[in-house]
Amino acid sequence: MVLREWVFPKTKKKKIVELAQECQISCFLSSILCARGIVEKEKVRDFLDKTEATVDPFEFAYMDKFVERINTAIKNFEKICIYGDYDADGITSTVLMYSYLSKRHANVSYIIPSRFVGGYGLNEKSLEKMKEMDIKLIITVDNGVSAYEEIESANKMGMEVIIIDHHIPRKIPNACAIIVPKINKSLEFKDYAGVGVVFKAIEALEYKKKTQEKLLEEYGDLVAIGTIGDVVPVLHENRKFISKGLEVMEKISRFGTRVLLLDNSKELDTNFVSFVIMPKINSCGRMGNPETSAKLFLAESYEEAVNINDILIEENENRRKICEEIFQKVEKILEENFSIRFKPIILVYGDNWHHGVLGIVVAKIVAKYGKPAIVFSIKENEIRASARSIPGFSIFDAIDHCKEYIERFGGHKMATGLNMKKENFEKFREKILDYSRKNHVPNLCINIDGVLNISDINIKNVNEIEKLRPFGTENPEPIFAIIEVKLVSFIPVSEGKHTKIFFHKKSETFYGMYFNMCIDNFFYSKGDILDLAVNMRSNLYFGERGITICIRNIKYSSFDSREIMRQKRIFEYFISDIKQDTNNLVEMFPSRDDIAIVYKMLKRENICKINIENLLKMCENMISLSKLYIILEILSELGLADIKNDFDNYEIYLKPRIKKVNLENSKHLFNIKSKIN
């Protein structure tokens, strides 16, 4: 189990009822919208009616210049090259612009660089190649805004550049048109994916000729896949792009898209795109040639698409194996150097790690440990790295703070990639950790959308939840709390991969599925009184619609999750040598009696494997969490126990006591005392 702070909504019932009446929606749906801050009639309408959110493409700065330059290039049959990126957003952006310009009979080609040769964005070699191709106009898609020097070089070579990007610029390049929402002060919404910005550019080119609806019927599959793949907020126009894109995806004539849907036996949704389609599209960019994925969408026959899809499947399997190997190495490093994972930002590195999968590895670290993280791959004197963050902390700003040690970097507040020289690594590490100590890194919380009674678990309410789709970043699937339930029993399912758990509340018995929770890591006992954080979903079983309760987190009902996380932060700050209130250290400092209580309890219960939360429950009202953490460290330090831990899952083996142990020998106790004094 992973400790998380649960954050409950503070909306008053009166407001929920008023909004429900004003908008003519159910109180159940109103309560979720209120929990998410959508409390005005107009905003509710725009959110629920996804067809309403349409932005005039000419609200984007430089759009008129873009349209004029493209139309001139098409008219004069100038050689145009679309320069893309190797992830799903970059690939779909490239295919979208290439397909559109090809339909208009432009003299167009495309280049998607390899992350292993040129790397991200424009570079001198790619510019030389385009010069040899006699390219007159370069259109960067999903990149370009960081390529200040490269665009200067392109201009000197006689090539003009149009930038269509969604990243954050540090210095605005001298391009003939720059379609980048984040530099546009007048735009209300700026968080488009790269493919979304490309689509807005095409809207401008088709202004008063084709409606947005018509364009989405032609290109909606590409826009939806790229938008979902780039994990941008599923708000405003992005909701429309995804909703309409998913709707047209099953009807689209594009052979590549049709082949990608072969694996889908259920209703097409963002989860299927994220976890089935996306890994395949990204696999070639991670492992080899990203243009293979582009060719899938550009396939001219069903047979060609099937053959390319087979290549993607093979590449994805290879990617999966390499990713797991590196993740296991990371886990070993964190196990052997436990202080790394207690720092505000987790930094881990290795030699010659395949940098094509670093983004996946770092995302898994963030998901498990609930902290920003950066994974570095060192090859000779070169380092490549991938960073991911959590809501409330900009990893982009943190890295920008250390830019003097970096060769190049780009991204946004939640995800960034960077390159540096090996000799700068230690200075970079020290500076970014110092930044994280001075700039608060919040806990990764579970935002609860409401509290469910057993009577609330019904198909009617599931249908209300469906109105909030599509789900994704900043519009996650609703999470509800079911409080004070009694654990009845639990059984493994799917060969032990998941656990089915039965609960009792009042006069009702129900069950929930805890996916990816193997029974060996489930440490709760029959009779425990628990709170559940769950999703409520519909399912189809032998033609009958039912309800699945999907468990996301569990905690003891008697535990205050906010206080638990405060206690954990006290211990982490101490281990990471971050300055904190002296009262916190006094609170954490264990007495001899405290240590004896924990030691005797471990001995009495004959505990070998346990989660920290369950261990805390055994010490309830006697030992705080920060004190429990430090006591376990002291027992290990003084040789009283062999302790291994995988995050908050512990293996504890008490050693036979041959002689009395002097607690004064503990460096941890000495350090706490010295900080207090």
XYZ file of C-alpha atoms in Angstrom:
677
model
C 0.000 0.000 0.000
C 1.125 3.535 -0.709
C 0.555 6.279 1.858
C -1.268 9.242 0.363
C -3.072 12.252 1.749
C -6.793 12.163 0.978
C -8.247 15.577 0.174
C -12.024 15.845 0.567
C -14.208 18.504 -1.099
C -15.483 21.333 1.087
C -18.589 22.188 -0.933
C -21.719 22.844 1.094
C -24.807 20.778 0.298
C -26.817 23.957 -0.352
C -24.487 24.919 -3.232
C -24.721 21.416 -4.741
C -28.535 21.549 -4.746
C -28.597 25.108 -6.149
C -26.239 24.217 -9.020
C -28.227 21.060 -9.786
C -31.472 23.039 -10.015
C -29.925 25.896 -12.005
C -28.301 23.568 -14.566
C -31.047 20.900 -14.497
C -28.606 18.121 -13.612
C -28.610 15.518 -10.849
C -27.290 16.346 -7.388
C -24.808 13.486 -7.797
C -23.290 15.048 -10.931
C -23.486 18.518 -9.375
C -21.501 17.328 -6.346
C -18.634 16.110 -8.563
C -18.561 19.349 -10.572
C -18.563 21.412 -7.369
C -15.708 19.315 -5.988
C -13.728 20.268 -9.104
C -14.483 23.967 -8.892
C -16.948 24.013 -11.793
C -19.655 25.977 -10.018
C -21.019 28.464 -12.577
C -23.859 27.659 -14.973
C -21.944 28.734 -18.086
C -18.852 26.711 -17.131
C -20.990 23.652 -16.391
C -22.638 23.961 -19.797
C -19.312 24.341 -21.606
C -17.814 21.401 -19.737
C -20.691 18.993 -20.314
C -21.474 20.132 -23.864
C -18.108 19.422 -25.460
C -19.204 20.851 -28.835
C -19.373 24.385 -27.417
C -15.636 24.909 -26.848
C -14.368 26.325 -30.133
C -11.605 28.924 -30.387
C -11.201 31.090 -33.474
C -7.818 30.030 -34.914
C -6.985 33.649 -35.696
C -6.872 34.380 -31.966
C -3.459 32.682 -32.151
C -0.673 35.215 -32.720
C 1.024 35.173 -36.152
C -1.743 32.988 -37.636
C -2.412 35.424 -40.480
C 1.304 35.395 -41.411
C 1.280 31.594 -41.276
C -1.708 31.308 -43.630
C -0.253 33.803 -46.084
C 3.161 32.082 -46.160
C 1.714 28.562 -46.586
C -0.644 29.616 -49.368
C 2.249 31.325 -51.167
C 4.402 28.198 -50.840
C 1.619 25.987 -52.224
C 0.907 28.380 -55.089
C 4.593 28.589 -56.087
C 5.176 24.847 -55.540
C 8.033 25.635 -53.147
C 9.677 22.688 -51.452
C 8.260 22.391 -47.929
C 9.642 20.088 -45.228
C 7.717 19.253 -42.077
C 10.141 18.623 -39.224
C 8.542 16.573 -36.459
C 9.321 14.799 -33.211
C 9.660 11.134 -32.328
C 6.852 10.776 -29.754
C 3.159 10.146 -30.425
C 2.332 13.854 -30.376
C 5.169 14.659 -32.775
C 4.344 11.753 -35.089
C 0.627 12.577 -35.308
C 1.484 16.278 -35.747
C 3.759 15.405 -38.670
C 1.244 13.066 -40.311
C -1.586 15.587 -39.840
C 0.253 18.478 -41.501
C 1.735 16.241 -44.213
C -1.669 14.693 -45.043
C -3.338 18.082 -45.231
C -0.672 19.712 -47.415
C -0.560 16.640 -49.669
C -4.311 16.978 -50.246
C -3.662 20.536 -51.345
C -1.018 19.261 -53.784
C 1.841 21.024 -52.014
C 5.448 20.037 -52.767
C 5.870 18.585 -49.278
C 8.079 16.044 -47.511
C 8.706 15.272 -43.847
C 11.542 14.360 -41.496
C 11.102 12.823 -38.056
C 14.532 12.758 -36.388
C 15.837 9.765 -34.456
C 16.407 10.373 -30.767
C 19.635 8.362 -31.154
C 21.201 10.405 -33.971
C 20.087 14.034 -34.099
C 17.944 13.920 -30.993
C 15.093 16.277 -30.220
C 14.513 19.291 -32.435
C 16.388 20.955 -35.238
C 20.152 20.488 -35.490
C 22.901 21.509 -37.902
C 22.988 18.125 -39.687
C 19.249 18.159 -40.319
C 19.503 21.712 -41.652
C 22.315 20.696 -44.012
C 20.198 17.763 -45.207
C 17.222 20.021 -45.913
C 19.467 22.497 -47.704
C 20.675 19.653 -49.953
C 17.007 18.795 -50.614
C 16.551 22.419 -51.773
C 13.910 23.039 -49.089
C 12.616 26.608 -49.057
C 10.227 26.410 -46.104
C 10.602 24.360 -42.910
C 7.558 23.775 -40.696
C 8.500 22.498 -37.239
C 5.687 20.646 -35.469
C 5.793 19.763 -31.750
C 9.254 21.354 -31.600
C 11.128 24.442 -32.746
C 10.433 27.037 -30.090
C 13.698 26.172 -28.290
C 15.792 26.120 -31.481
C 16.923 29.757 -31.453
C 20.455 29.191 -32.848
C 19.341 26.537 -35.346
C 16.691 28.830 -36.802
C 19.291 31.585 -37.149
C 21.386 29.077 -39.124
C 18.391 28.117 -41.300
C 17.781 31.778 -42.115
C 21.431 32.203 -43.159
C 21.095 29.134 -45.393
C 18.164 30.748 -47.185
C 15.435 28.604 -45.596
C 12.466 30.174 -43.836
C 11.014 28.522 -40.739
C 7.474 28.331 -39.386
C 7.223 27.109 -35.794
C 4.121 25.198 -34.667
C 4.813 24.124 -31.101
C 3.262 23.965 -27.640
C 6.351 23.993 -25.420
C 7.634 26.839 -23.254
C 10.180 29.084 -25.010
C 13.178 30.554 -23.212
C 14.102 32.879 -26.075
C 11.759 33.453 -29.016
C 13.414 32.484 -32.324
C 13.467 34.664 -35.430
C 10.944 32.649 -37.472
C 8.568 33.943 -40.131
C 5.567 32.721 -38.096
C 5.404 31.328 -34.563
C 2.195 29.465 -33.667
C 2.835 28.753 -29.979
C -0.074 29.167 -27.514
C 2.165 29.723 -24.491
C 3.553 32.991 -25.895
C 0.060 34.237 -26.714
C -1.227 36.473 -23.915
C -4.723 36.861 -25.369
C -5.566 33.135 -25.439
C -7.809 31.993 -22.598
C -6.648 28.364 -22.931
C -3.037 27.532 -23.835
C -2.503 23.887 -22.896
C -2.857 22.276 -26.312
C -0.804 19.299 -27.424
C 1.445 19.881 -30.424
C -1.075 18.130 -32.668
C -3.817 20.404 -31.324
C -1.843 23.479 -32.385
C -1.258 21.935 -35.830
C -5.000 21.322 -36.111
C -5.740 24.966 -35.232
C -3.295 26.001 -37.969
C -5.158 23.810 -40.476
C -8.439 25.325 -39.274
C -7.010 28.731 -40.164
C -5.986 27.505 -43.625
C -9.549 26.226 -44.158
C -11.217 29.263 -42.588
C -14.779 29.718 -43.928
C -14.264 26.720 -46.236
C -14.578 23.770 -43.865
C -16.038 23.773 -40.369
C -14.127 22.412 -37.405
C -16.588 19.508 -37.284
C -15.805 18.590 -40.881
C -12.053 18.780 -40.289
C -12.370 16.567 -37.204
C -14.219 13.992 -39.294
C -11.139 13.880 -41.546
C -8.364 14.189 -38.978
C -9.966 13.629 -35.563
C -8.236 10.276 -35.008
C -4.785 11.873 -35.297
C -5.736 14.843 -33.110
C -7.212 12.615 -30.386
C -4.302 10.152 -30.328
C -1.685 12.918 -30.138
C -3.606 14.891 -27.517
C -4.121 11.856 -25.279
C -0.522 10.785 -25.831
C 0.958 14.090 -24.701
C -0.957 14.027 -21.389
C -2.162 17.623 -21.660
C -5.148 18.837 -19.596
C -8.409 17.318 -20.839
C -10.147 20.666 -20.628
C -11.627 23.268 -22.972
C -11.008 22.491 -26.659
C -8.936 19.399 -25.834
C -12.135 17.744 -24.550
C -13.772 18.332 -27.888
C -10.746 17.068 -29.830
C -10.647 13.842 -27.821
C -14.423 13.255 -27.718
C -14.920 13.833 -31.423
C -11.703 11.993 -32.264
C -12.764 8.880 -30.367
C -16.176 9.092 -32.008
C -14.794 9.207 -35.565
C -11.929 6.788 -34.916
C -14.026 3.676 -35.505
C -15.502 5.123 -38.711
C -12.336 6.619 -40.182
C -10.982 5.282 -43.456
C -7.337 5.632 -42.379
C -5.931 2.097 -42.589
C -3.371 2.598 -39.813
C -5.991 3.728 -37.312
C -8.292 0.833 -38.201
C -5.482 -1.666 -37.588
C -4.648 -0.070 -34.222
C -8.240 -0.723 -33.112
C -8.040 -4.474 -33.750
C -7.057 -5.131 -30.121
C -10.123 -3.362 -28.749
C -12.972 -5.575 -27.580
C -14.573 -2.951 -25.322
C -15.839 0.597 -25.643
C -13.171 2.841 -27.142
C -11.935 5.329 -24.534
C -8.874 7.273 -23.430
C -7.573 4.309 -21.412
C -7.422 2.127 -24.523
C -5.574 4.845 -26.427
C -3.182 5.485 -23.517
C -2.328 1.900 -22.638
C -2.753 -0.029 -25.902
C -2.351 2.311 -28.874
C 0.162 4.761 -27.412
C 2.914 2.295 -26.443
C 2.929 0.888 -29.982
C 3.127 4.293 -31.661
C 5.875 5.419 -29.304
C 7.833 2.154 -29.524
C 9.632 2.945 -32.786
C 10.541 6.414 -31.568
C 11.926 4.876 -28.392
C 13.693 1.907 -29.962
C 14.469 2.750 -33.586
C 12.996 4.754 -36.444
C 9.926 6.881 -35.569
C 9.056 7.240 -39.245
C 7.795 3.634 -39.095
C 4.901 4.842 -36.923
C 4.238 7.716 -39.327
C 4.128 5.247 -42.222
C 1.440 3.275 -40.373
C -0.908 6.276 -40.518
C 0.089 6.988 -44.117
C -0.336 3.363 -45.300
C -2.102 3.134 -48.639
C -3.610 -0.319 -48.076
C -4.934 -2.397 -45.203
C -2.278 -5.070 -45.821
C 0.517 -2.491 -45.619
C -0.902 -1.192 -42.330
C -1.092 -4.727 -40.873
C 2.553 -5.372 -41.795
C 3.724 -2.125 -40.194
C 1.604 -2.822 -37.115
C 3.413 -6.165 -36.728
C 6.720 -4.261 -36.632
C 5.328 -1.948 -33.945
C 4.171 -4.913 -31.848
C 7.660 -6.426 -31.990
C 9.337 -3.113 -31.147
C 6.912 -2.548 -28.276
C 7.675 -5.952 -26.770
C 11.391 -5.191 -27.000
C 10.743 -1.820 -25.371
C 8.787 -3.467 -22.555
C 11.632 -5.859 -21.713
C 14.325 -3.165 -21.707
C 12.120 -0.843 -19.655
C 11.558 -3.513 -17.004
C 15.284 -4.308 -16.833
C 16.167 -0.660 -16.220
C 13.347 -0.187 -13.712
C 14.609 -3.163 -11.708
C 18.096 -1.614 -11.696
C 16.602 1.646 -10.446
C 14.724 -0.208 -7.705
C 17.955 -1.903 -6.614
C 19.736 1.463 -6.443
C 16.908 2.925 -4.353
C 16.926 -0.116 -2.065
C 20.683 0.096 -1.485
C 20.712 3.911 -1.185
C 17.454 4.484 0.644
C 18.146 8.179 1.357
C 17.766 8.947 -2.380
C 14.049 8.211 -2.308
C 13.491 10.392 0.755
C 14.763 13.526 -0.984
C 12.204 15.977 -2.460
C 13.326 15.011 -5.987
C 14.474 11.468 -6.749
C 17.639 11.492 -8.883
C 18.985 8.184 -10.167
C 21.503 7.360 -12.889
C 23.157 4.451 -14.653
C 25.658 3.722 -17.397
C 24.401 3.169 -20.931
C 20.738 2.906 -20.021
C 18.638 2.916 -23.186
C 17.535 6.549 -23.266
C 14.550 5.692 -25.437
C 12.733 4.306 -22.392
C 13.900 6.765 -19.719
C 10.564 8.610 -19.889
C 8.626 5.446 -19.062
C 11.003 4.485 -16.245
C 10.855 7.915 -14.625
C 7.035 7.947 -14.904
C 6.910 4.629 -13.024
C 9.128 6.072 -10.286
C 6.847 9.103 -9.886
C 3.753 6.868 -9.774
C 5.271 4.636 -7.093
C 6.995 7.165 -4.850
C 4.751 10.172 -5.395
C 7.641 12.584 -6.024
C 9.262 14.382 -8.952
C 12.093 12.327 -10.432
C 14.878 12.502 -13.004
C 16.538 9.436 -14.548
C 19.962 9.938 -16.151
C 21.761 7.725 -18.653
C 25.543 8.212 -18.830
C 27.480 7.276 -21.950
C 31.143 8.300 -21.913
C 31.043 12.083 -21.329
C 27.417 12.556 -22.409
C 24.335 12.406 -20.204
C 20.743 12.244 -21.361
C 17.911 12.460 -18.892
C 14.148 12.428 -18.611
C 12.192 14.176 -15.851
C 8.600 13.930 -14.638
C 6.781 15.794 -11.890
C 3.634 15.907 -9.786
C 0.912 18.596 -9.638
C 2.082 21.689 -7.796
C 5.779 21.500 -8.698
C 7.232 22.614 -12.042
C 10.132 20.362 -12.992
C 10.731 22.701 -15.943
C 11.367 25.641 -13.581
C 13.592 23.476 -11.375
C 15.758 22.450 -14.340
C 15.751 25.971 -15.767
C 17.202 27.121 -12.418
C 20.242 24.916 -13.195
C 20.534 25.773 -16.883
C 24.203 26.783 -16.709
C 25.069 23.079 -16.341
C 22.856 21.892 -19.216
C 23.608 21.636 -22.926
C 19.937 21.759 -23.918
C 16.526 20.982 -22.488
C 12.873 21.396 -23.319
C 9.411 20.476 -22.133
C 6.838 21.806 -19.702
C 6.065 21.862 -15.977
C 5.209 18.148 -15.764
C 7.754 16.590 -18.157
C 11.160 17.604 -19.452
C 14.105 16.096 -21.304
C 17.687 17.317 -21.007
C 21.277 16.765 -22.127
C 24.459 17.638 -20.241
C 28.152 16.857 -19.974
C 29.201 14.309 -17.367
C 31.521 16.754 -15.609
C 28.535 18.997 -14.808
C 26.402 16.279 -13.234
C 27.410 16.747 -9.572
C 27.001 20.525 -9.735
C 23.608 20.084 -11.393
C 22.556 17.511 -8.774
C 23.544 19.748 -5.874
C 21.819 22.787 -7.334
C 18.523 21.110 -8.203
C 18.323 19.429 -4.787
C 19.035 22.793 -3.173
C 16.226 24.267 -5.297
C 13.863 21.507 -4.151
C 14.719 22.202 -0.502
C 13.913 25.895 -0.878
C 10.833 25.458 -3.076
C 8.175 23.321 -1.454
C 7.486 20.007 -3.172
C 3.923 19.019 -2.225
C 2.668 15.565 -1.362
C 0.999 13.631 -4.158
C -2.598 13.622 -2.959
C -5.711 11.639 -3.747
C -8.449 14.144 -4.517
C -11.765 12.702 -3.380
C -14.788 13.808 -5.436
C -17.367 12.693 -2.905
C -18.350 10.171 -0.245
C -20.475 7.214 -1.352
C -23.142 5.475 0.650
C -23.871 1.905 -0.425
C -27.156 3.132 -1.934
C -25.158 5.471 -4.216
C -23.558 2.504 -5.979
C -26.020 2.149 -8.860
C -26.188 2.269 -12.660
C -27.935 5.650 -12.633
C -24.934 7.280 -10.960
C -22.491 5.410 -13.206
C -24.323 6.944 -16.177
C -23.913 10.377 -14.597
C -20.150 9.800 -14.292
C -20.048 8.964 -18.014
C -21.130 12.543 -18.785
C -17.739 13.752 -17.510
C -15.791 11.818 -20.141
C -13.235 11.979 -21.674
C -11.012 11.520 -18.638
C -7.376 12.507 -18.407
C -5.050 15.107 -16.924
C -6.942 17.726 -14.862
C -10.168 15.820 -15.529
C -9.419 12.449 -13.950
C -11.935 9.683 -13.514
C -13.843 10.555 -10.312
C -12.559 9.017 -7.091
C -15.006 8.431 -4.260
C -14.511 7.517 -0.624
C -16.453 4.699 1.005
C -15.768 5.081 4.696
C -15.784 2.714 7.665
C -16.244 -0.620 5.932
C -15.350 -3.942 7.521
C -12.942 -6.219 5.654
C -14.618 -9.627 5.250
C -12.291 -11.620 2.977
C -9.994 -11.391 -0.042
C -8.904 -13.740 -2.814
C -6.308 -13.580 -5.603
C -7.511 -13.384 -9.215
C -5.803 -13.543 -12.641
C -3.042 -15.818 -11.350
C -2.361 -13.547 -8.408
C -1.967 -10.295 -10.367
C -5.038 -8.699 -8.779
C -7.022 -9.054 -5.553
C -10.793 -9.294 -5.114
C -11.835 -7.950 -1.713
C -15.172 -8.350 0.088
C -16.457 -5.731 2.528
C -19.423 -5.257 4.825
C -21.104 -1.979 5.717
C -24.254 -1.779 7.779
C -26.424 -4.563 6.333
C -24.765 -4.713 2.905
C -21.890 -6.814 1.566
C -20.058 -5.761 -1.589
C -16.729 -6.349 -3.269
C -14.087 -4.271 -5.002
C -11.260 -5.117 -7.380
C -7.770 -3.969 -6.423
C -5.972 -4.222 -9.756
C -2.201 -4.759 -9.757
C -2.298 -5.562 -6.044
C -0.908 -9.048 -5.502
C -2.118 -10.762 -2.369
C 1.432 -10.996 -0.932
C 1.498 -7.194 -0.660
C -1.982 -6.935 0.857
C -1.359 -6.666 4.589
C -4.810 -5.874 5.952
C -6.642 -8.458 8.058
C -10.200 -9.726 8.313
C -12.203 -7.476 10.591
C -10.171 -4.318 9.911
C -12.258 -1.137 9.656
C -11.114 0.681 6.544
C -11.758 3.634 4.252
C -11.657 2.986 0.496
C -10.813 5.357 -2.362
C -12.539 3.939 -5.443
C -13.658 4.456 -9.021
C -17.192 3.351 -9.926
C -17.408 1.917 -13.461
C -19.892 0.042 -15.584
C -19.078 -3.384 -16.985
C -20.676 -5.743 -19.472
C -20.905 -9.389 -18.422
C -22.776 -11.865 -20.648
C -24.806 -8.997 -22.093
C -25.795 -7.612 -18.692
C -24.593 -4.221 -17.472
C -23.155 -4.220 -13.999
C -20.941 -2.113 -11.752
C -17.281 -2.593 -10.888
C -15.791 -0.934 -7.825
C -12.101 -0.347 -8.599
C -10.020 0.272 -5.485
C -7.356 2.979 -5.812
C -6.210 3.269 -2.201
C -7.036 1.952 1.261
C -6.395 3.343 4.726
C -7.426 2.554 8.268
C -10.534 4.548 9.177
C -8.900 5.692 12.405
C -5.970 7.303 10.542
C -5.844 10.985 9.625
C -4.148 10.853 6.215
C -3.013 14.478 6.398
C -1.320 13.911 9.752
C 0.230 10.681 8.473
C 1.802 12.531 5.536
C 2.973 15.342 7.818
C 4.737 12.768 9.970
C 6.303 11.129 6.936
C 7.562 14.517 5.730
C 9.258 15.136 9.123
C 11.270 11.930 8.731
C 12.101 12.607 5.071
C 13.287 16.146 5.827
C 15.540 14.797 8.575
C 17.069 12.109 6.334
C 17.505 14.637 3.508
C 19.035 17.230 5.857
C 16.360 19.805 5.082
C 15.890 22.498 7.702
C 12.636 22.194 9.631
C 10.975 23.347 12.832
C 12.810 22.121 15.936
C 9.459 21.000 17.376
C 9.210 18.447 14.553
C 12.550 16.931 15.565
C 11.510 16.838 19.223
C 8.327 15.078 18.123
C 10.342 12.492 16.165
C 12.991 11.847 18.842
C 12.343 8.382 20.353
C 12.919 7.489 23.972
C 14.431 4.194 25.091
C 10.894 3.103 26.031
C 9.620 3.941 22.516
C 12.319 1.787 20.938
C 11.567 -1.009 23.401
C 7.834 -0.897 22.540
C 8.520 -1.369 18.829
C 11.189 -4.035 19.381
C 8.998 -6.086 21.743
C 5.994 -5.757 19.449
C 8.019 -7.035 16.473
C 9.286 -9.919 18.566
C 5.857 -10.770 19.987
C 4.076 -10.685 16.634
C 6.943 -12.541 14.921
C 6.629 -10.166 11.975
C 8.665 -10.769 8.831
C 6.802 -8.890 6.096
C 4.615 -5.885 6.771
C 3.592 -2.494 5.405
C 4.513 0.599 7.415
C 0.821 1.522 7.743
C -0.022 -1.833 9.307
C 2.968 -1.561 11.627
C 1.809 1.895 12.677
C -1.656 0.488 13.416
C -0.113 -2.007 15.841
C 1.571 0.913 17.634
C -1.493 3.171 17.455
C -1.687 5.865 20.133
C 1.817 4.939 21.332
C 4.226 5.763 18.488
C 3.909 8.399 15.737
C 4.860 7.601 12.141
C 7.987 9.797 12.101
C 9.132 8.139 15.315
C 8.379 4.663 13.929
C 10.436 5.345 10.797
C 13.444 6.489 12.823
C 13.153 3.578 15.272
C 13.331 1.097 12.393
C 16.459 2.881 11.142
C 17.996 2.706 14.633
C 17.214 -1.026 14.998
C 18.957 -1.645 11.685
C 21.862 0.700 12.450
C 22.613 -0.913 15.834
C 22.426 -4.444 14.469
C 19.230 -5.394 16.290
C 17.446 -6.262 13.061
C 18.023 -6.942 9.388
C 15.616 -4.641 7.593
C 14.901 -4.414 3.879
C 12.234 -2.220 2.471
C 10.604 -1.667 -0.879
C 9.311 1.825 -0.278
C 6.798 1.276 2.558
C 6.785 -2.536 2.423
C 9.235 -3.917 4.971
C 10.992 -7.208 5.588
C 12.127 -7.283 9.222
C 14.221 -10.057 10.772
C 15.156 -9.551 14.425
C 18.629 -10.742 15.422
C 19.344 -12.677 18.631
C 20.559 -10.273 21.314
C 23.937 -11.382 22.647
C 24.688 -8.285 24.696
C 23.019 -5.069 25.720
C 23.031 -2.360 23.066
C 24.077 1.194 23.883
C 21.649 3.600 22.212
C 24.238 6.359 22.502
C 26.034 4.649 19.599
C 23.221 5.552 17.215
C 24.264 8.207 14.702
C 20.602 8.924 13.980
C 19.899 9.775 17.619
C 23.063 11.873 17.794
C 22.057 13.795 14.651
C 18.563 14.516 15.957
C 19.966 15.735 19.286
C 22.504 17.983 17.580
C 19.814 19.544 15.370
C 17.533 20.117 18.370
C 20.327 21.745 20.358
